[in-house]
Amino acid sequence: MVSPPHEAMHRVFQHDLSFYKSYISEEIRDEGRAQQGAQDVLLVLEQRGLDVPDEVRTRITECGDPEVLRHWLARAVTAASAEAVFESE
């Protein structure tokens, strides 16, 4: 026997969704944002044909602050070199 649609929806919302609002889940999302930000910075530098030394690559990939990575991404668009992304810091 098939349940009416409202019963099916009720069962879906009975599940505990607190994890998705928890500190740990926020931390996981922030980590994902930082990883994506680092990939974006490196992609822009590489697509522009700039050499990305290992030290620069490491500094970018180890940065866990999405705001810093966003700043570096904006600089990567016009930087004369990969190292120039960090100038004035």
C-alpha positions as YAML, in Angstrom:
chain: A
units: angstrom
residues:
- id: 1
  name: MET
  ca: [0.00, 0.00, 0.00]
- id: 2
  name: VAL
  ca: [1.33, 3.45, -0.96]
- id: 3
  name: SER
  ca: [1.39, 6.18, 1.70]
- id: 4
  name: PRO
  ca: [-0.24, 9.51, 0.95]
- id: 5
  name: PRO
  ca: [2.34, 12.20, 0.01]
- id: 6
  name: HIS
  ca: [1.95, 14.09, 3.29]
- id: 7
  name: GLU
  ca: [2.84, 10.96, 5.29]
- id: 8
  name: ALA
  ca: [5.98, 10.44, 3.23]
- id: 9
  name: MET
  ca: [7.04, 14.05, 3.83]
- id: 10
  name: HIS
  ca: [6.36, 13.67, 7.54]
- id: 11
  name: ARG
  ca: [8.74, 10.68, 7.66]
- id: 12
  name: VAL
  ca: [11.44, 12.69, 5.88]
- id: 13
  name: PHE
  ca: [11.24, 15.53, 8.39]
- id: 14
  name: GLN
  ca: [11.24, 13.20, 11.38]
- id: 15
  name: HIS
  ca: [14.95, 12.51, 10.89]
- id: 16
  name: ASP
  ca: [17.45, 14.36, 13.02]
- id: 17
  name: LEU
  ca: [18.97, 17.10, 10.89]
- id: 18
  name: SER
  ca: [20.95, 18.72, 13.71]
- id: 19
  name: PHE
  ca: [24.27, 17.57, 12.23]
- id: 20
  name: TYR
  ca: [23.79, 19.91, 9.29]
- id: 21
  name: LYS
  ca: [23.60, 22.85, 11.71]
- id: 22
  name: SER
  ca: [26.40, 21.70, 13.99]
- id: 23
  name: TYR
  ca: [29.83, 23.21, 14.58]
- id: 24
  name: ILE
  ca: [31.48, 20.17, 12.99]
- id: 25
  name: SER
  ca: [29.46, 20.45, 9.80]
- id: 26
  name: GLU
  ca: [30.31, 24.16, 9.56]
- id: 27
  name: GLU
  ca: [33.97, 23.29, 9.98]
- id: 28
  name: ILE
  ca: [33.72, 20.71, 7.20]
- id: 29
  name: ARG
  ca: [32.04, 23.24, 4.89]
- id: 30
  name: ASP
  ca: [34.70, 25.89, 5.69]
- id: 31
  name: GLU
  ca: [37.44, 23.40, 4.92]
- id: 32
  name: GLY
  ca: [35.79, 22.63, 1.58]
- id: 33
  name: ARG
  ca: [35.53, 26.33, 0.78]
- id: 34
  name: ALA
  ca: [39.22, 26.81, 1.55]
- id: 35
  name: GLN
  ca: [40.21, 23.86, -0.62]
- id: 36
  name: GLN
  ca: [38.12, 25.19, -3.49]
- id: 37
  name: GLY
  ca: [39.58, 28.68, -3.02]
- id: 38
  name: ALA
  ca: [43.12, 27.32, -3.19]
- id: 39
  name: GLN
  ca: [42.29, 25.37, -6.35]
- id: 40
  name: ASP
  ca: [40.81, 28.53, -7.89]
- id: 41
  name: VAL
  ca: [43.93, 30.60, -7.16]
- id: 42
  name: LEU
  ca: [46.21, 27.94, -8.62]
- id: 43
  name: LEU
  ca: [43.99, 27.53, -11.68]
- id: 44
  name: VAL
  ca: [44.11, 31.24, -12.48]
- id: 45
  name: LEU
  ca: [47.89, 31.36, -12.08]
- id: 46
  name: GLU
  ca: [48.38, 28.27, -14.23]
- id: 47
  name: GLN
  ca: [45.92, 29.40, -16.93]
- id: 48
  name: ARG
  ca: [47.78, 32.69, -17.16]
- id: 49
  name: GLY
  ca: [50.93, 30.71, -17.88]
- id: 50
  name: LEU
  ca: [52.71, 31.77, -14.72]
- id: 51
  name: ASP
  ca: [55.26, 29.47, -13.11]
- id: 52
  name: VAL
  ca: [54.00, 28.31, -9.70]
- id: 53
  name: PRO
  ca: [56.97, 27.29, -7.53]
- id: 54
  name: ASP
  ca: [56.45, 24.59, -4.91]
- id: 55
  name: GLU
  ca: [56.73, 27.13, -2.06]
- id: 56
  name: VAL
  ca: [53.91, 29.21, -3.56]
- id: 57
  name: ARG
  ca: [51.75, 26.14, -4.23]
- id: 58
  name: THR
  ca: [52.27, 24.95, -0.63]
- id: 59
  name: ARG
  ca: [51.44, 28.35, 0.87]
- id: 60
  name: ILE
  ca: [48.24, 28.53, -1.16]
- id: 61
  name: THR
  ca: [47.07, 24.97, -0.50]
- id: 62
  name: GLU
  ca: [47.84, 25.18, 3.23]
- id: 63
  name: CYS
  ca: [45.86, 28.38, 3.70]
- id: 64
  name: GLY
  ca: [42.63, 27.63, 5.52]
- id: 65
  name: ASP
  ca: [41.11, 31.11, 5.40]
- id: 66
  name: PRO
  ca: [38.60, 31.54, 2.56]
- id: 67
  name: GLU
  ca: [38.82, 35.35, 2.82]
- id: 68
  name: VAL
  ca: [42.59, 35.35, 2.37]
- id: 69
  name: LEU
  ca: [42.24, 32.98, -0.57]
- id: 70
  name: ARG
  ca: [39.61, 35.25, -2.10]
- id: 71
  name: HIS
  ca: [42.04, 38.17, -1.80]
- id: 72
  name: TRP
  ca: [44.80, 36.10, -3.41]
- id: 73
  name: LEU
  ca: [42.42, 35.05, -6.20]
- id: 74
  name: ALA
  ca: [41.69, 38.68, -7.03]
- id: 75
  name: ARG
  ca: [45.42, 39.41, -7.11]
- id: 76
  name: ALA
  ca: [46.14, 36.29, -9.21]
- id: 77
  name: VAL
  ca: [44.16, 37.79, -12.08]
- id: 78
  name: THR
  ca: [46.70, 40.57, -12.63]
- id: 79
  name: ALA
  ca: [49.85, 39.49, -10.73]
- id: 80
  name: ALA
  ca: [53.09, 39.61, -12.70]
- id: 81
  name: SER
  ca: [54.23, 36.40, -11.02]
- id: 82
  name: ALA
  ca: [52.85, 33.76, -8.68]
- id: 83
  name: GLU
  ca: [54.90, 35.25, -5.84]
- id: 84
  name: ALA
  ca: [53.30, 38.67, -6.46]
- id: 85
  name: VAL
  ca: [49.97, 37.31, -5.19]
- id: 86
  name: PHE
  ca: [51.41, 37.67, -1.67]
- id: 87
  name: GLU
  ca: [52.95, 41.14, -2.06]
- id: 88
  name: SER
  ca: [52.07, 43.79, 0.54]
- id: 89
  name: GLU
  ca: [51.37, 41.19, 3.22]
...
